[in-house]
Amino acid sequence: MSTDKTEGSSESLNFLEEIIEADLREGKVTSVLTRFPPEPNGYLHIGHAKSIALNFGLAQKFGGKTNLRYDDTNPTKEEQEYVDSILADIRWLGFEPAKVLYASDYFDQMYDWAKELISRGLAYVDFSTAEEIAALKGTPTEPGKDSPYRNTSPEENLALIERMKVGEFPDGHCVLRAKVDMASPNMHLRDPIMYRIKHDHHHRTGDKWCIYPMYDWAHGQSDSIEGITHSICTLEFAPHRPLYEWFIEQLDIFPSRQFEFARFNLNYTIMSKRKLLQLVQEKHVRGWDDPRMPTISGLRRRGYTPEAIRDFARRIGVAKRENLIEISLLEFCIREDLNKVSLRRFAVLRPLKVVVTNYPEGQEEWLETENNPEAPETGTRKVAFCRELYIEQDDFMENPPPKYFRLSPGGMVRLKSAFIIRCDEVIKDAQGNLVEIHCSYVPESRSGQDTSGLKVKGVVHWLSARHAHPAEVRLYDRLFQLEDPGAEDDFKNSINPNSLEIIENAMVEPALVEANDGDRFQFTRLGYFCADPDGTAEKPVFNRTVTLKETWVKK
RNA sequence: UGGCCCAUUGUGUAAUGGUAGCACAGCAGAUUUUGGUUCUGUUAGUCAGGGUUCGAAUCCUUGUGGGCCAACCA
């Protein structure tokens, strides 16, 4: 009968959702368990946020769960500081892991399994040097050659791995290798290394181990132990999948399966942990949480909300093609969220003194203005009006271009929620610099009860000079001047020297002095701002998250 | 030059053999006491050639272009 296409038509699934949906439908799995597996060697960034939203989102969508599992198999790079920040960032994003686990929890099990493979002749200890191993590995176009240690007997290998484990050999002396296929066109199958020797202190297992598993011999096994049904990773791991499957098949353990998606790149930014670490270490930024950083902590300090980041992750989608996302999409997401929820406040970044010559000296009055026109339930507040005011220097031009409809000599403008003023006189110093402007106000033009009959196009924000409070405002611009700095030989060549502008002498309305760290506001007509922890009661500090969308361009 | 993955408006992402849609960006207009928001309209796309089919973005094939793989990193 009726074939209403819109009714009941579910929104289209991404390719991972399709796979899971089919697995569930066909009974391949009965429930969904995913995992987010960060290595604790740096702070999480917006790219990880996509992975987090994906892994947790997939599980949520199909009634499953998600573990956080630290991939802590390399003690030389990993630190507790990172472990802590990762969990905090995940929670801030709005996700709670079903379990918090560590690959190092499974070191004993992995070791037992390694011995099992050895005894079945599927792994061997190799005393070749790293260079020798690399040389025998061949190239993508030429097959590799067998190591001289490839045919050591299982008994001998069992004894050797034990000696490796108890610390008889120095770092790099030998490795344990899986015996797969030295002629495989897939380099990862040419007898991959399972264990290497590192006499290093591990953040969790201490000095218990001096052999540590490689990624390929830890990740899939950890997935399997936990019963992960869908192990989601990025595209560059696709060539590892045959090995991932080989180990699971040889051991005949829970068959976790790996699926790959394309990580995303953001234009004008870098997403490599290594490069981000370099920015921090070489002090191109103030730290991992510098508001210019694409880290979760940087975005948080910048004023981004978890909602906006989750929305962004949803909007960029999931697929397998290389992509370069425009930063404007992220900005759209934060504007859309903040427009609905942030309270409006008046702030003047670069003050220009205005003397209202026909307003009595010493008099003041309090005018009502809305806290957020998008959310009337947030009510109104009072702002002080008096004879001496500040407006934005940008809102006055002595010689305005044609379409300029702010203030200029002889022109009129409305002070938002207050009166219309006319600029009568421009006061300059001996050098010709603008000092202040003298205006007259129209008493009948009071906001809400305007009987003046005047129509002005321009509306500007303003502050009572007597009541305004000084503040520092930090304006951020993109950190890189090139769209894809990561593609350059040296990404640091395109660092934007003007990515941070500090305005020491901004003015804000008194209510802003009580802002707590992280509080977000819209400074009317300017953009969204967030209180920075560097601020004090005497001098609050605000970070500009993003400007308001600007459609007027000065010519 | 071995293997694997990928190719849809400027950027992303849908369409699963049957009208190429959505979002961002852009442009134009309406509304507006934020040049914001909101609303309306609009520009613009199936990498190329061949094949299968009544019909191909979709299937096959050959190219082309891009990405990944030769760490005791993950």
XYZ file of C-alpha atoms (C1' of nucleotides) in Angstrom, chain A residues 124 126 128-148 177 182-183 187 190-191 193, chain B residues 70-72:
33
model
C 61.866 -18.036 17.848
C 66.622 -14.010 17.161
C 70.499 -10.730 14.909
C 71.053 -7.011 15.278
C 68.312 -4.591 14.330
C 70.260 -3.801 11.162
C 70.596 -7.450 10.250
C 66.925 -8.068 10.788
C 66.052 -5.082 8.635
C 68.411 -6.235 5.897
C 66.978 -9.754 5.816
C 63.465 -8.411 5.799
C 63.716 -7.487 2.119
C 61.682 -4.695 0.607
C 58.074 -4.426 -0.502
C 59.161 -5.598 -3.953
C 61.685 -8.241 -2.889
C 61.027 -11.151 -0.539
C 62.925 -11.423 2.724
C 65.426 -14.078 3.719
C 65.354 -16.382 6.700
C 67.260 -15.433 9.792
C 69.983 -17.915 10.802
C 59.888 -13.237 16.551
C 59.428 -14.118 5.136
C 58.221 -13.950 1.541
C 55.877 -6.737 5.346
C 57.767 -11.246 7.590
C 58.410 -12.725 11.027
C 58.922 -9.022 16.448
C 60.414 -2.238 4.688
C 60.619 1.269 13.925
C 63.557 -3.724 18.847
